[in-house]
Coordinates of C-alpha atoms and ligand atoms in Angstrom, one line a residue:
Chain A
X1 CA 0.0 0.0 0.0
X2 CA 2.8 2.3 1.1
X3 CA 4.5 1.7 -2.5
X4 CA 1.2 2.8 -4.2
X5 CA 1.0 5.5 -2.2
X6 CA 4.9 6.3 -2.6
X7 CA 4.4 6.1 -6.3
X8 CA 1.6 8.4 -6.7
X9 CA 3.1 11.0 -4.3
X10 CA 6.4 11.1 -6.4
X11 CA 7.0 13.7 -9.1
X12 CA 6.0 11.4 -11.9
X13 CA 3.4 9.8 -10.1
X14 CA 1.4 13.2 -9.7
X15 CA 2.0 13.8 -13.6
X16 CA 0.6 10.0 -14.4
X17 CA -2.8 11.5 -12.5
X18 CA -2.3 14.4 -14.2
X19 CA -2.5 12.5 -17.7
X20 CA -4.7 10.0 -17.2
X21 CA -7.8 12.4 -15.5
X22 CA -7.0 14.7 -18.8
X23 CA -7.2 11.6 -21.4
X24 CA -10.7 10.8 -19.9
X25 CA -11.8 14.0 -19.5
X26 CA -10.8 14.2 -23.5
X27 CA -12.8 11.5 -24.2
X28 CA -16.1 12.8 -22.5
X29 CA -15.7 15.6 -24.5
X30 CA -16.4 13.6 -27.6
X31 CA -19.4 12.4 -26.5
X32 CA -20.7 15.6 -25.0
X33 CA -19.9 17.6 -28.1
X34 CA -21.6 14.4 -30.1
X35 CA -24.6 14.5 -27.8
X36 CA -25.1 18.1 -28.0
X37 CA -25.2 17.6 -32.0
X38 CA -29.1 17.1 -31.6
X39 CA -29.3 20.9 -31.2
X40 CA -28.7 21.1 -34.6
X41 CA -31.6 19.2 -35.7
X42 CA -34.3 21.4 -36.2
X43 CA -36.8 19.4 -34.6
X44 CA -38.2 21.8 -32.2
X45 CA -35.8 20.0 -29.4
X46 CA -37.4 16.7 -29.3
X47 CA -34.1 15.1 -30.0
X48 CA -32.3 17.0 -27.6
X49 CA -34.8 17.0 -24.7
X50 CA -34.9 13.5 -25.2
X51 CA -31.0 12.9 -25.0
X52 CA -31.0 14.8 -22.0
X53 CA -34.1 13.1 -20.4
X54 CA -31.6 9.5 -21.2
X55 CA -28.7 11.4 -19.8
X56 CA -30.0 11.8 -16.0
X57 CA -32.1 8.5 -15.9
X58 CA -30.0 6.0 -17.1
X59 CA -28.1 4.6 -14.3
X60 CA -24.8 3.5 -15.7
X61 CA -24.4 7.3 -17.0
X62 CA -25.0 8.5 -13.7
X63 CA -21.6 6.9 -12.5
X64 CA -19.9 8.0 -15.3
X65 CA -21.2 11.1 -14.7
X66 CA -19.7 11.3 -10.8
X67 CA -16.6 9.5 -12.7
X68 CA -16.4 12.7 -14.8
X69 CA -16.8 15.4 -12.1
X70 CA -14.4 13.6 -10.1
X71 CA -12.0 13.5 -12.4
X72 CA -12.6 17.2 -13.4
X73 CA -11.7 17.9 -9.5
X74 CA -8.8 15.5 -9.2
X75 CA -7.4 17.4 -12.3
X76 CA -7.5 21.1 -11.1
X77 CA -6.5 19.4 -7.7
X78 CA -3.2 18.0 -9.0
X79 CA -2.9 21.1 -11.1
X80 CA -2.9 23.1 -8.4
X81 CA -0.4 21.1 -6.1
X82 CA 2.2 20.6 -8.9
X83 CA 1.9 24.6 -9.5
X84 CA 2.6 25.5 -5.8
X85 CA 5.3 22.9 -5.7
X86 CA 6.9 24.1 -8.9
X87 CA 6.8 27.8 -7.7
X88 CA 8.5 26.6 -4.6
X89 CA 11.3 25.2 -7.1
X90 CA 12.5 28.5 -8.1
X91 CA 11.9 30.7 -5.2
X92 CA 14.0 33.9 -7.0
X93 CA 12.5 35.0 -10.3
X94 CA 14.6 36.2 -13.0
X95 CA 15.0 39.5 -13.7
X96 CA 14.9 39.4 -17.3
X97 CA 11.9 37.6 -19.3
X98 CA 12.4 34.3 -20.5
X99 CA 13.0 34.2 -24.1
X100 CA 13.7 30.1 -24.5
X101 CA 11.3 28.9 -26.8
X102 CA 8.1 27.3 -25.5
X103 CA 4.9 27.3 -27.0
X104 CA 2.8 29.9 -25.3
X105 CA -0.7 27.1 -24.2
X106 CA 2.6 24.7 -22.6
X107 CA 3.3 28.2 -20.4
X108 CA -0.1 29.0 -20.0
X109 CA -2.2 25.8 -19.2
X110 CA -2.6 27.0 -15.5
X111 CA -4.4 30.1 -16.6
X112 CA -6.3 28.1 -18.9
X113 CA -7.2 25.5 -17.3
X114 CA -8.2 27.7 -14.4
X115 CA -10.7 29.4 -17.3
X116 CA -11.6 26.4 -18.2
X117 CA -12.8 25.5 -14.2
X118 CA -14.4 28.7 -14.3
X119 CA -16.4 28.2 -16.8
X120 CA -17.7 24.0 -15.6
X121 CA -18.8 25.9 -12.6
X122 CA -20.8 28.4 -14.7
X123 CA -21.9 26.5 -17.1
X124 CA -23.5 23.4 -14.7
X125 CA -24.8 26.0 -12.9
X126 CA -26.8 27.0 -15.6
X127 CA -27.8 23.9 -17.3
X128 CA -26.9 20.6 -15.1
X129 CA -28.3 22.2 -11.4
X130 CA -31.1 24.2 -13.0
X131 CA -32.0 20.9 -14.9
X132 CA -31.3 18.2 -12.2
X133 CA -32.5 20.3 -8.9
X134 CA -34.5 23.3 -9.9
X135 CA -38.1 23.2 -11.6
X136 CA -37.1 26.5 -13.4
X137 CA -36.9 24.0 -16.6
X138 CA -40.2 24.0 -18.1
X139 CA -41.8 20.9 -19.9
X140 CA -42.5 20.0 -23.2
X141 CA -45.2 17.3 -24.7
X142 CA -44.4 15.8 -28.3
X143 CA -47.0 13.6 -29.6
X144 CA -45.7 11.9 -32.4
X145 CA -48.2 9.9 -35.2
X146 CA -46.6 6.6 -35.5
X147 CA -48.1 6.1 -38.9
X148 CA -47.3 9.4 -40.2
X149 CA -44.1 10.5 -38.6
X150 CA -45.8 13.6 -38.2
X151 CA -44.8 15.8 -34.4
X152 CA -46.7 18.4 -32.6
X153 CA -45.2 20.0 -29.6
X154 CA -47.0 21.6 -26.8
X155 CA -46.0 23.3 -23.3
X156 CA -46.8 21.0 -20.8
X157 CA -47.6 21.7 -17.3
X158 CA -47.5 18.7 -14.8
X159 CA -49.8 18.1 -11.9
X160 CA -47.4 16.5 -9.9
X161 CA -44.7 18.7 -8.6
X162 CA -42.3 15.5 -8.9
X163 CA -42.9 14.3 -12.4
X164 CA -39.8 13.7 -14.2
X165 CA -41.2 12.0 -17.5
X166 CA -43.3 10.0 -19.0
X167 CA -43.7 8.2 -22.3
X168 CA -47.2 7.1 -23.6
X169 CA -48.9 5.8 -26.6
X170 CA -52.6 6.7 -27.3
X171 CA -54.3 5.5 -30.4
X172 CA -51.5 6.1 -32.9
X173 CA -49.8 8.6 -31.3
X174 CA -46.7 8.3 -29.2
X175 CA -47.1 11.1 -26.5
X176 CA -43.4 11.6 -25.0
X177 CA -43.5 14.3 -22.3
X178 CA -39.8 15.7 -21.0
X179 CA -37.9 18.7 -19.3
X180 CA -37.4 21.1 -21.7
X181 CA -33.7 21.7 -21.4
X182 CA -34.2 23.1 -25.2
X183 CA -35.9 26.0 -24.2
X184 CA -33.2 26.8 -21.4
X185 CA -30.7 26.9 -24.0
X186 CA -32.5 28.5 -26.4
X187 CA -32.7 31.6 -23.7
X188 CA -29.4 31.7 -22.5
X189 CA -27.7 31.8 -25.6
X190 CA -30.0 34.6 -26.7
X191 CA -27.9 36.9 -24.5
X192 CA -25.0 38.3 -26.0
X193 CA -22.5 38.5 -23.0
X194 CA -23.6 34.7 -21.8
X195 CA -22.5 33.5 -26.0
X196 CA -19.1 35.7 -25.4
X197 CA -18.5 33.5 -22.0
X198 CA -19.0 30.4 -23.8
X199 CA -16.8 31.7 -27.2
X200 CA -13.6 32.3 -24.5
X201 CA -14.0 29.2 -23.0
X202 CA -14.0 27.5 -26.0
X203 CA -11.2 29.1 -27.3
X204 CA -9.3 28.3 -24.3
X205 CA -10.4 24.8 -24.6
X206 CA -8.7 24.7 -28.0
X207 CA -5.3 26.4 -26.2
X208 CA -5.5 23.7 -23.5
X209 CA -5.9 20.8 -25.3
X210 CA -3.3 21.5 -28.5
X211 CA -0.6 21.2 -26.0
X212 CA -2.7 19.2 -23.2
X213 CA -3.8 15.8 -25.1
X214 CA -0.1 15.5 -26.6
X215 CA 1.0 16.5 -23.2
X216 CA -0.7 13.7 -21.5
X217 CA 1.0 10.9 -24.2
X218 CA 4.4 11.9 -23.3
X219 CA 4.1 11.8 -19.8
X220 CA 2.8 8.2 -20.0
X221 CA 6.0 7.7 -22.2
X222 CA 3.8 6.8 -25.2
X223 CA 6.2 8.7 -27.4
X224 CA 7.1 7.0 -30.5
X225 CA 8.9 8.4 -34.3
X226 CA 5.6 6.6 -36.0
X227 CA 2.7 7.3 -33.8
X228 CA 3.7 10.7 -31.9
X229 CA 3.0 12.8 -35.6
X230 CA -0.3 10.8 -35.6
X231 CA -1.1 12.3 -31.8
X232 CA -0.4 15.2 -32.2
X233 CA -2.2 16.0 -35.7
X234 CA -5.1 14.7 -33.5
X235 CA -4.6 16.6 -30.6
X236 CA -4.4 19.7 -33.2
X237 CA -6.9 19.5 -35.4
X238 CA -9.4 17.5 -33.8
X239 CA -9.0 17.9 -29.9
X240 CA -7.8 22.1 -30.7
X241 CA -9.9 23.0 -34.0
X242 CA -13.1 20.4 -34.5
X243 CA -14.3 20.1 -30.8
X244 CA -13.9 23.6 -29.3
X245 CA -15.3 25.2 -32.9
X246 CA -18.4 22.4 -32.8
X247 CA -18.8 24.1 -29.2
X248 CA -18.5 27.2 -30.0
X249 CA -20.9 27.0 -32.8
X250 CA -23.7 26.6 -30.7
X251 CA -24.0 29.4 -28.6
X252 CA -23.4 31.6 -31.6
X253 CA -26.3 29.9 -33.5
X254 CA -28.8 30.1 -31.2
X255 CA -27.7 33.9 -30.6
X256 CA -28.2 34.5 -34.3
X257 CA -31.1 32.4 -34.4
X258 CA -32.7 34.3 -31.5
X259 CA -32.1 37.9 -33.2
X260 CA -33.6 36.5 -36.6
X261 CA -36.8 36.2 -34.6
Chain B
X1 CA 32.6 46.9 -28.7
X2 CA 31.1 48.9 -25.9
X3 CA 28.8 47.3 -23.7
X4 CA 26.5 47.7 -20.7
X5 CA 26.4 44.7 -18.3
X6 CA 24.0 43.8 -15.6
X7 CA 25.1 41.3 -13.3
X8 CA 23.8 39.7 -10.2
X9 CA 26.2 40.3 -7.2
X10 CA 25.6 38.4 -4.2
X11 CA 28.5 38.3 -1.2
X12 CA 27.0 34.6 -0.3
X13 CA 24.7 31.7 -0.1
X14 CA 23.2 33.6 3.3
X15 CA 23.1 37.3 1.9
X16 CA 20.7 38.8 -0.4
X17 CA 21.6 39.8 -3.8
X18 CA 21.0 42.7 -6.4
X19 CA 21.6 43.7 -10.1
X20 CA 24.6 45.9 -10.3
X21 CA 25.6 47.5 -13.7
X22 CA 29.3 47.5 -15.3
X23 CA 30.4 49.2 -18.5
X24 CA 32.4 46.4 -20.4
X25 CA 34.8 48.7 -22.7
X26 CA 36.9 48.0 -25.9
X27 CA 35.7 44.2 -26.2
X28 CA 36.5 42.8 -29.1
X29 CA 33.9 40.6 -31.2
X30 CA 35.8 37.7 -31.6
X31 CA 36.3 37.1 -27.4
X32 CA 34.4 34.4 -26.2
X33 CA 31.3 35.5 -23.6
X34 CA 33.8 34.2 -20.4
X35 CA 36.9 36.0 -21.5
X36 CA 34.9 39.8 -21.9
X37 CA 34.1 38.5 -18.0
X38 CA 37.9 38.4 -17.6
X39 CA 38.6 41.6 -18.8
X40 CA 35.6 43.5 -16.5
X41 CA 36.9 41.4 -14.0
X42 CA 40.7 42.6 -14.4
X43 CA 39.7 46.4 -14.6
X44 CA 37.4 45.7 -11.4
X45 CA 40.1 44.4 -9.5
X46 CA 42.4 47.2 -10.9
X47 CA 39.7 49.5 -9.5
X48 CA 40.1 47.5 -6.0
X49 CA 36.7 46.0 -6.4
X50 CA 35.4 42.4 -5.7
X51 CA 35.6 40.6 -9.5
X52 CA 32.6 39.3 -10.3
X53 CA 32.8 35.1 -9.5
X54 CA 31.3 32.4 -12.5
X55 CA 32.1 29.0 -13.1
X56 CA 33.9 27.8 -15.5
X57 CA 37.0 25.2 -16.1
X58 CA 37.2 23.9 -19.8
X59 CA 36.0 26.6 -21.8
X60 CA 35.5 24.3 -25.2
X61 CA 32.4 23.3 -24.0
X62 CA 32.6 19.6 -22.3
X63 CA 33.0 19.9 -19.2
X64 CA 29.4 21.5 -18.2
X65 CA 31.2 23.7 -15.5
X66 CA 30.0 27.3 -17.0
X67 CA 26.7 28.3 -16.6
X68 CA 25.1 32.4 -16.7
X69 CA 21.5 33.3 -17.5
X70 CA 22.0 35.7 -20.2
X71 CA 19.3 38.1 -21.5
X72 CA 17.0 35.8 -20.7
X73 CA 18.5 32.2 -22.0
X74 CA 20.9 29.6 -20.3
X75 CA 24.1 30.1 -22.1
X76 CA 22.9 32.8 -24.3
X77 CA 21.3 33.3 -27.6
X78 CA 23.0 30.6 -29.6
X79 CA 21.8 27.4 -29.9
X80 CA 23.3 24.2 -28.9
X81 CA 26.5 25.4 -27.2
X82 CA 27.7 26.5 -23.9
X83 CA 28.8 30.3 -22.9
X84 CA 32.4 29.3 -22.9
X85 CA 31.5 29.1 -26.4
X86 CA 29.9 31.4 -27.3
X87 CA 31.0 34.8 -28.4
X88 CA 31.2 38.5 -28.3
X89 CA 29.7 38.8 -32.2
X90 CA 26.7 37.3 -31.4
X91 CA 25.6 40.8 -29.6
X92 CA 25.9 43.6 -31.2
X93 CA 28.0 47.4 -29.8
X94 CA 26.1 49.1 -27.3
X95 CA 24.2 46.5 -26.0
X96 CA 22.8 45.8 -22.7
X97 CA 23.0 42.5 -21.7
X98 CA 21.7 41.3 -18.3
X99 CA 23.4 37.9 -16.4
X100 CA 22.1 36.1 -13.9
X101 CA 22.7 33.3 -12.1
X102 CA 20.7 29.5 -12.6
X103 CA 18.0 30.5 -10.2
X104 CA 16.3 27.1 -8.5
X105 CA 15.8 26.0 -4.9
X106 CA 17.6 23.1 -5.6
X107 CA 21.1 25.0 -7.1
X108 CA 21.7 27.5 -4.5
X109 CA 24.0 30.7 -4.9
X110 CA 27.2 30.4 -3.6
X111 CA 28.1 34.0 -4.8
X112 CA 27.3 35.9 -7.7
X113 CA 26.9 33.7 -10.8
X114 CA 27.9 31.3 -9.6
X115 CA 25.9 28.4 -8.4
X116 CA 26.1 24.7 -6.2
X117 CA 25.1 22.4 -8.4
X118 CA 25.9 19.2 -6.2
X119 CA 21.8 18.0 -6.6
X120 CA 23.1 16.6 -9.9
X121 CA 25.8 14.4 -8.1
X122 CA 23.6 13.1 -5.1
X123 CA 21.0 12.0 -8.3
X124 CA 24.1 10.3 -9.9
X125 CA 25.2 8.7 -7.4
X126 CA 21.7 7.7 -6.4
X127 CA 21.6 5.2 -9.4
X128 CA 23.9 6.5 -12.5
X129 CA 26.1 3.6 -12.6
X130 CA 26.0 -0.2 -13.9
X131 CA 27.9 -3.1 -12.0
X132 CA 31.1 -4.6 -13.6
X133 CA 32.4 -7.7 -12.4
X134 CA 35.9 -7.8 -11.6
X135 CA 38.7 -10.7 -13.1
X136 CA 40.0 -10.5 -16.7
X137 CA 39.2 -8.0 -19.0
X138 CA 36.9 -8.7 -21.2
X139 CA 37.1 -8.6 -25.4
X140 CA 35.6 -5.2 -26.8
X141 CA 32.5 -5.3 -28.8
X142 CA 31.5 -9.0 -27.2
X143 CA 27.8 -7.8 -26.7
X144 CA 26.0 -7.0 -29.6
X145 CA 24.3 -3.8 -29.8
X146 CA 22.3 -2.3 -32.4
X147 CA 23.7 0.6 -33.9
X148 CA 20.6 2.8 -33.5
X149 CA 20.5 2.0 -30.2
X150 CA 24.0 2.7 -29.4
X151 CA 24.0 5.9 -31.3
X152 CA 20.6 7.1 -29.0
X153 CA 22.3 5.9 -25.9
X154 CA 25.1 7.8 -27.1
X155 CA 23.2 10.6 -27.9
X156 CA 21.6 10.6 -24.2
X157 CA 25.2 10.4 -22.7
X158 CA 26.8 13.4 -24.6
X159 CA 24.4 15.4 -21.6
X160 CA 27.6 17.4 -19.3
X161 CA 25.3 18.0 -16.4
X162 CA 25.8 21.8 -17.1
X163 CA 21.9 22.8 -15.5
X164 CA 20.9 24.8 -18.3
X165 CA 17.7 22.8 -18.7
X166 CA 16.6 23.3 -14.9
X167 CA 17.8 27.2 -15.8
X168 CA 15.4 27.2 -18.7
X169 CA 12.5 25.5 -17.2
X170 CA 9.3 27.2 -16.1
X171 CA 9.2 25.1 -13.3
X172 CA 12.9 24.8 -12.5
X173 CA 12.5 20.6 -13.7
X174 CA 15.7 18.8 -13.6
X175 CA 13.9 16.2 -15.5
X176 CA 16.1 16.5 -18.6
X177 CA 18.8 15.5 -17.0
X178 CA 17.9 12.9 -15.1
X179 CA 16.1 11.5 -18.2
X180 CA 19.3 11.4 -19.9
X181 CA 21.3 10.2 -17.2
X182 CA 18.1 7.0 -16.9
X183 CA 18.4 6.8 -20.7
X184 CA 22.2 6.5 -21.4
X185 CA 22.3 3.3 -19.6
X186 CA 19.0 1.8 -19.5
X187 CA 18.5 1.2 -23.3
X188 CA 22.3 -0.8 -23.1
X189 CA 22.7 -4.3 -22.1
X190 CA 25.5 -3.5 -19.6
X191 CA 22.7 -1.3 -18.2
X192 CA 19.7 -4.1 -17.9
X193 CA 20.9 -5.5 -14.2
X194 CA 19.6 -2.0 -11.9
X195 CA 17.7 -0.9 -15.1
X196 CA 14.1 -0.5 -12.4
X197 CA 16.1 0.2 -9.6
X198 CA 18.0 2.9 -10.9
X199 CA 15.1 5.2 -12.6
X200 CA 13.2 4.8 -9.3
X201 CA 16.2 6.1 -6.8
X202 CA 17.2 8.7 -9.5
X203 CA 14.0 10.2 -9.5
X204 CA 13.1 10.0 -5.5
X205 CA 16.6 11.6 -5.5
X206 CA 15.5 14.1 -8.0
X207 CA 12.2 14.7 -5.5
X208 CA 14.3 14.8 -2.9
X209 CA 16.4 17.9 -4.5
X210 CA 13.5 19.9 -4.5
X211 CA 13.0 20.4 -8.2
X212 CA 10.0 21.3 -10.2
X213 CA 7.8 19.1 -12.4
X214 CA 7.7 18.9 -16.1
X215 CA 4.9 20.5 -17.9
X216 CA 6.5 19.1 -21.4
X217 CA 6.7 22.6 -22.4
X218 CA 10.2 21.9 -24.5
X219 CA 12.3 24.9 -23.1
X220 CA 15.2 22.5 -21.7
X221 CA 15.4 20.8 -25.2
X222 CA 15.7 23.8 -27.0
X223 CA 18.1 25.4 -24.4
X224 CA 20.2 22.3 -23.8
X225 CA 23.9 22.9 -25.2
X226 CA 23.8 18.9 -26.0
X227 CA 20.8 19.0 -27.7
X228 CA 19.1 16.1 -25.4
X229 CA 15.9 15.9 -26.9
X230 CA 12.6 15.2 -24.8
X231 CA 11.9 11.6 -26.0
X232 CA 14.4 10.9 -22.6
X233 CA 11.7 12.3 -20.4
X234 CA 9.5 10.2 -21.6
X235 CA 11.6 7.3 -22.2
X236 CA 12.4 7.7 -18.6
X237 CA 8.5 8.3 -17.6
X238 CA 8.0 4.7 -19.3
X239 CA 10.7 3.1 -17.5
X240 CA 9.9 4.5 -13.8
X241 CA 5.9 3.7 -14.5
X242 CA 7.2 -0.1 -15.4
X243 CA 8.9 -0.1 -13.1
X244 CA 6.1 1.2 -10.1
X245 CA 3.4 -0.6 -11.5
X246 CA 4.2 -4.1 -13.5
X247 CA 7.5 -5.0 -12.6
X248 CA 7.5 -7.2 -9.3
X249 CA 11.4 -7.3 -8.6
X250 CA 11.8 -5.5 -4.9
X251 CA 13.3 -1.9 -5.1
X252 CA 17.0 -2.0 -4.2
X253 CA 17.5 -0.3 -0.8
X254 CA 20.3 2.4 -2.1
X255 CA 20.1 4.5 1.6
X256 CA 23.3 2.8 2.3
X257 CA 25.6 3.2 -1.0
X258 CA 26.9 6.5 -2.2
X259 CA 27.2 9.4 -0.1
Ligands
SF4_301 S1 20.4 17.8 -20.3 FE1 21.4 19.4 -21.5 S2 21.0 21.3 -20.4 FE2 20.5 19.6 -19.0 S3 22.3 19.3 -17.8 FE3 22.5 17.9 -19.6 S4 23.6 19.0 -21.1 FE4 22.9 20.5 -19.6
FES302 S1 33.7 25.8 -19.3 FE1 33.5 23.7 -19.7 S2 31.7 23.6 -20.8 FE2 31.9 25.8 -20.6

């Protein structure tokens, strides 16, 4: 047990955490960006309110879920130990700037990140509490024609103060009634200094993880002359450009989307 | 040349230091960086002061004894080569160039520029050695070695302990060094025998210096004068992990051996 313990309280051991809570927290992101996709489907958020109904109900996800957060804090934890303890490594600053060449995210990935923690603690706040602990998310009813395909929506208010959902078939029609999360988002992007929040984050994000995700390989000493181009194009174009832009894009949308109205 | 120079002047490891400024007069371009020290130094002493004190003991660049923080860079502006080598046309007349000592917990002043660096030497000695059996001397070249191989380990061992990497380092790391020190025997046969023991002590050695932790932000590669290249961190990384979590031989007790 000791060893363990010795190993994780060495240098290197407090890196491996570092890298391995990042990797998974990279991962998540996939599917949370991949999730979130159904915003884009103009289906008056059935898809979405549906995801997110499947999201907070389905067991399994709920321990990934806690999985996630507690990774997110074991990250900013570590983070924050390996900062104070490499600040105590050079206790006299230079006088003159450093001009060696580093890439300015590898510098800057405490400011980042601690962006980055900002903005989990603003954005759950607005959509994850509200959703999970509030009953300032309204509801929603889609009945669907089973024959037809065809989907009206109405507001839905529920007797019950602790409905969560409910999914019915009448006749031929399909009657699925759900939080409308939609609708949340919908109004929060439609205010311009709440998209702006989002935009920096994102942007951020991208910073974080063009040095982050490559970051995390060489610390694990998965470095190799055939696969470490292969990570980091990845870590570049799909971890720093794809994801953060695919995130970014939806705030601005719905901003646009909410003005064209 | 005509330059302006400020230096860090500190009487001792338990005294506090501060910039002074020097003119550095008629220097010619083709001096090296140590030998314009010389001359200040001569016209300081001429002037009865306190010369300024650096390292140095080579001056062609092998010996890793000089050091100097200059404008902002471990051995100056050049790349790949040590301030004994560099030289006086690599700045231009005029100039102000500002020198400071490596600054890290774990390399102490011991006045002015000059700098204990006896951390590297505790993390040698911790486990930056290889056992050889004593009796006749055996024939050259009787293990096969790949010639990659040998060339990398080669490449690893051409590190001269100078510091610039823990100089360069946001964090003051000293993990370049002790990467290449882990490297330069452990991917050699003659190396195989204390292979996990010896990445483990060098780098609860390393711990124990009080240095900082790599963020893989690349400045000690670009600033080291031996061009030591990151993929020793990591080969180091995979070794100590191996060695922590999959490899069941006991950890050699080294608290007895070296100092
Ligand atoms: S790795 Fe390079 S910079 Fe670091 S001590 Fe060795 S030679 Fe100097
Ligand atoms: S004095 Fe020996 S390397 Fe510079």
């Amino acid at each position: 047990m000791s060893e363990i313990k010795q190993t994780f309280n060495s240098s290197l051991g407090k890196k491996l955490i570092m890298a391995l809570t990042g990797l998974f927290l990279c991962t998540f992101i996939i599917v949370h960006l991949g999730g979130n996709l159904f915003l884009f489907k103009d289906d008056q958020g059935y898809g979405f309110n549906v995801y997110a109904n499947f999201l907070t109900h389905f067991p399994p996800i709920e321990v990934i879920a806690y999985l996630l957060y507690l990774a997110i804090i074991v990250h900013a934890f570590y983070a924050l130990i390996l900062t104070l303890s490499n600040k105590k490594s050079r206790p006299v600053a230079y006088a003159s700037q450093s001009k060696s060449p580093a890439s300015w995210s590898s510098k800057n990935m405490g400011l980042l990140g601690s962006i980055l923690l900002l903005f989990i603690v603003i954005h759950m706040g607005d959509f994850w509490y509200k959703y999970k602990f509030t009953d300032t998310v309204g509801f929603k009813e889609y009945r669907t024609n089973v024959l037809t395909n065809q989907r009206t929506v109405a507001d839905f208010k529920p007797v019950d103060p602790t409905f969560e959902h409910s999914v019915t078939t009448v006749n031929d029609e399909e009657i699925v009634r759900v939080k409308d999360l939609h609708a949340k988002v919908a109004t929060t992007f439609s205010c311009w200094w709440y998209v702006l929040i989002y935009v920096i984050a994102m942007v951020s994000l991208s910073f974080h993880l063009v040095h982050g995700f490559q970051s995390a390989f060489q610390t694990l000493g998965w470095t190799h002359r055939k696969y470490t181009p292969v990570v980091k194009f990845i870590g570049t174009w799909f971890f720093a450009v794809i994801i953060p832009l695919g995130f970014a894009l939806m705030p601005v949308v719905y901003f646009f989307q909410s003005i064209s109205k | 040349m005509n330059l302006t120079l400020k230096v860090w002047r500190q009487k001792d490891a338990n005294s506090s230091g501060k910039m002074v400024s020097y003119k550095a007069e008629n220097i010619s371009p083709d001096m090296s960086f140590l030998e314009m020290l010389d001359v200040v130094n001569e016209s300081l002493i001429h002037k009865g002061d306190e010369p300024i004190h650096f390292d140095h003991d080579c001056r062609e660049g092998i010996c890793g004894m000089c050091s100097l923080y200059i404008n902002g860079r471990p051995h100056g502006p050049k790349r790949a080569i040590t301030t004994c080598q560099l030289h006086m046309r690599s700045f231009h007349d005029g100039e102000t160039i500002t020198i400071e000592p490596w600054r890290a917990a774990a390399f102490p002043v011991i006045k002015d520029l000059a700098v204990d660096r006896s951390a590297f030497d505790r993390i040698q000695q911790a486990g930056g050695y290889v056992s050889v059996n004593t009796g006749g001397v055996p024939d050259a070249n009787i293990i096969p070695i790949p010639k990659v191989i040998a060339d990398e380990a080669f490449n690893s061992a051409t590190c001269i302990g100078c510091g610039a990497c823990v100089a360069a380092c946001k964090n003051a790391s000293a993990m370049l060094f002790v990467s290449a020190k882990v490297s330069q025997l452990g991917m050699l046969p003659q190396g195989q025998p204390e292979r996990w023991s010896r990445v483990q002590s060098m780098v609860a050695q390393m711990d124990e210096e009080g240095f900082g932790n790599c963020t893989n932000t690349g400045a000690c590669e670009a600033e080291c004068p031996k061009e030591i290249t990151l993929t020793n961190i990591s080969r180091m990384n995979n070794d100590f992990f191996s060695a922590k979590l999959f490899r069941e031989e006991k950890v050699h007790d080294h608290s007895g051996g070296g100092e």
